[in-house]
XYZ file of C-alpha atoms in Angstrom:
139
model
C -0.041 -0.065 -0.363
C 1.436 3.388 -0.815
C 1.840 6.453 1.608
C -0.978 9.229 1.459
C 0.487 12.694 2.111
C -2.062 15.115 4.271
C 0.041 17.841 4.340
C -1.896 19.745 1.325
C -5.084 19.230 3.810
C -3.332 20.295 6.782
C -3.705 24.165 5.260
C -7.167 24.068 5.020
C -8.364 21.642 7.909
C -7.702 23.014 11.056
C -7.896 20.554 14.131
C -8.310 17.529 12.440
C -4.669 16.518 13.316
C -5.912 13.750 15.204
C -7.775 12.319 12.214
C -5.025 12.301 9.913
C -2.866 10.562 12.339
C -5.714 7.698 12.823
C -5.883 7.406 8.948
C -1.997 7.457 8.751
C -1.672 4.760 11.669
C -4.253 2.665 10.570
C -2.929 2.376 6.845
C 0.833 1.365 8.111
C -0.892 -0.558 10.820
C -1.165 -4.775 10.114
C -4.831 -5.580 10.458
C -5.720 -7.274 13.836
C -6.994 -10.850 13.577
C -10.938 -11.597 13.070
C -11.110 -12.727 16.501
C -13.591 -12.259 18.501
C -15.939 -11.609 15.799
C -18.342 -8.206 16.255
C -21.024 -6.115 14.926
C -21.300 -2.392 15.320
C -24.634 -1.098 15.311
C -26.105 2.732 14.958
C -29.085 2.839 16.628
C -29.721 6.543 16.235
C -28.068 9.689 15.503
C -25.970 9.391 18.940
C -26.474 5.928 20.478
C -24.074 2.970 19.207
C -23.963 -0.707 20.072
C -20.526 -3.052 19.925
C -21.777 -6.698 20.050
C -18.749 -9.133 20.550
C -19.709 -13.001 20.139
C -17.634 -14.100 23.210
C -18.311 -17.574 23.728
C -16.788 -19.273 26.539
C -15.816 -16.493 28.502
C -17.699 -15.359 31.517
C -18.322 -11.920 32.843
C -15.116 -12.078 35.202
C -13.041 -13.131 32.611
C -13.637 -10.130 30.578
C -12.491 -6.503 30.890
C -14.072 -3.340 29.167
C -12.071 0.066 29.808
C -12.075 3.221 28.091
C -8.795 5.567 28.148
C -9.649 8.706 26.507
C -10.604 8.034 22.764
C -9.961 3.980 22.982
C -12.257 1.952 24.037
C -10.232 -1.858 24.958
C -11.843 -4.994 25.441
C -10.016 -7.820 26.865
C -10.756 -11.361 27.608
C -8.414 -13.822 29.311
C -9.384 -17.409 29.566
C -8.020 -19.275 32.798
C -7.017 -22.600 31.960
C -8.919 -25.554 33.729
C -6.588 -28.666 35.276
C -8.404 -31.012 33.001
C -7.461 -30.636 29.400
C -10.063 -32.366 26.918
C -8.810 -34.294 24.023
C -10.554 -32.907 21.407
C -11.402 -34.488 18.041
C -12.285 -31.425 16.485
C -11.785 -27.847 18.118
C -13.762 -25.191 16.351
C -14.513 -22.935 19.190
C -11.465 -20.779 19.732
C -10.246 -20.803 23.491
C -7.662 -17.666 23.547
C -7.011 -14.649 25.017
C -7.808 -11.609 22.981
C -7.558 -7.547 23.222
C -10.018 -5.420 20.803
C -9.359 -1.786 20.504
C -11.793 0.670 19.209
C -11.011 4.369 18.308
C -13.617 6.446 19.886
C -14.567 9.671 18.334
C -14.889 12.800 20.494
C -17.697 12.882 23.153
C -18.366 8.986 22.763
C -18.519 7.296 26.058
C -19.824 3.816 27.166
C -23.187 3.860 28.709
C -23.803 0.321 29.754
C -22.576 -3.259 29.099
C -24.464 -6.461 29.346
C -23.821 -10.159 28.418
C -26.535 -12.325 27.080
C -26.596 -15.694 25.124
C -22.910 -15.587 24.707
C -22.700 -11.754 23.287
C -21.433 -8.946 24.877
C -23.171 -5.842 24.293
C -21.285 -2.471 25.150
C -23.700 0.495 24.488
C -22.034 3.929 23.647
C -23.500 7.467 23.635
C -22.159 10.518 22.121
C -22.968 13.778 24.335
C -21.912 16.755 22.764
C -21.556 19.468 25.063
C -23.963 22.602 24.422
C -21.053 25.132 24.462
C -19.671 22.913 21.804
C -22.694 22.338 19.532
C -23.366 24.882 16.723
C -24.534 28.043 17.604
C -25.766 31.161 15.506
C -24.096 34.607 15.778
C -25.598 37.920 15.284
C -24.218 40.549 13.254
C -24.243 43.390 15.045
C -25.206 46.578 12.916
């Protein structure tokens, strides 16, 4: 893949440094494996839901943390003393760490687990001071 030069955009797009860095880093970073599979659903303009298939994980073995603009979901399988002898093993039993880059003002509002699916609800709450406002022109 070729490198993209964003320097001409820096002259016209003020404050988008983080976005350009995100695009540059994602192009240069090797892609994560597909484990565990997940969906990202947009419920409405300001509400999202991430659903991850975490079969074999208990609530105690999952960790969800948010650090600034990064949501980190990790799972640690505790190895049992009795190891079964598999004829075929199609269910992955491995630790994982999945990171999601969050936009400004997006926070985790709730997390729940149901039928082997981890649901993480996100909400974007833009402060009133940052929202668009009309500015009167003085005469």
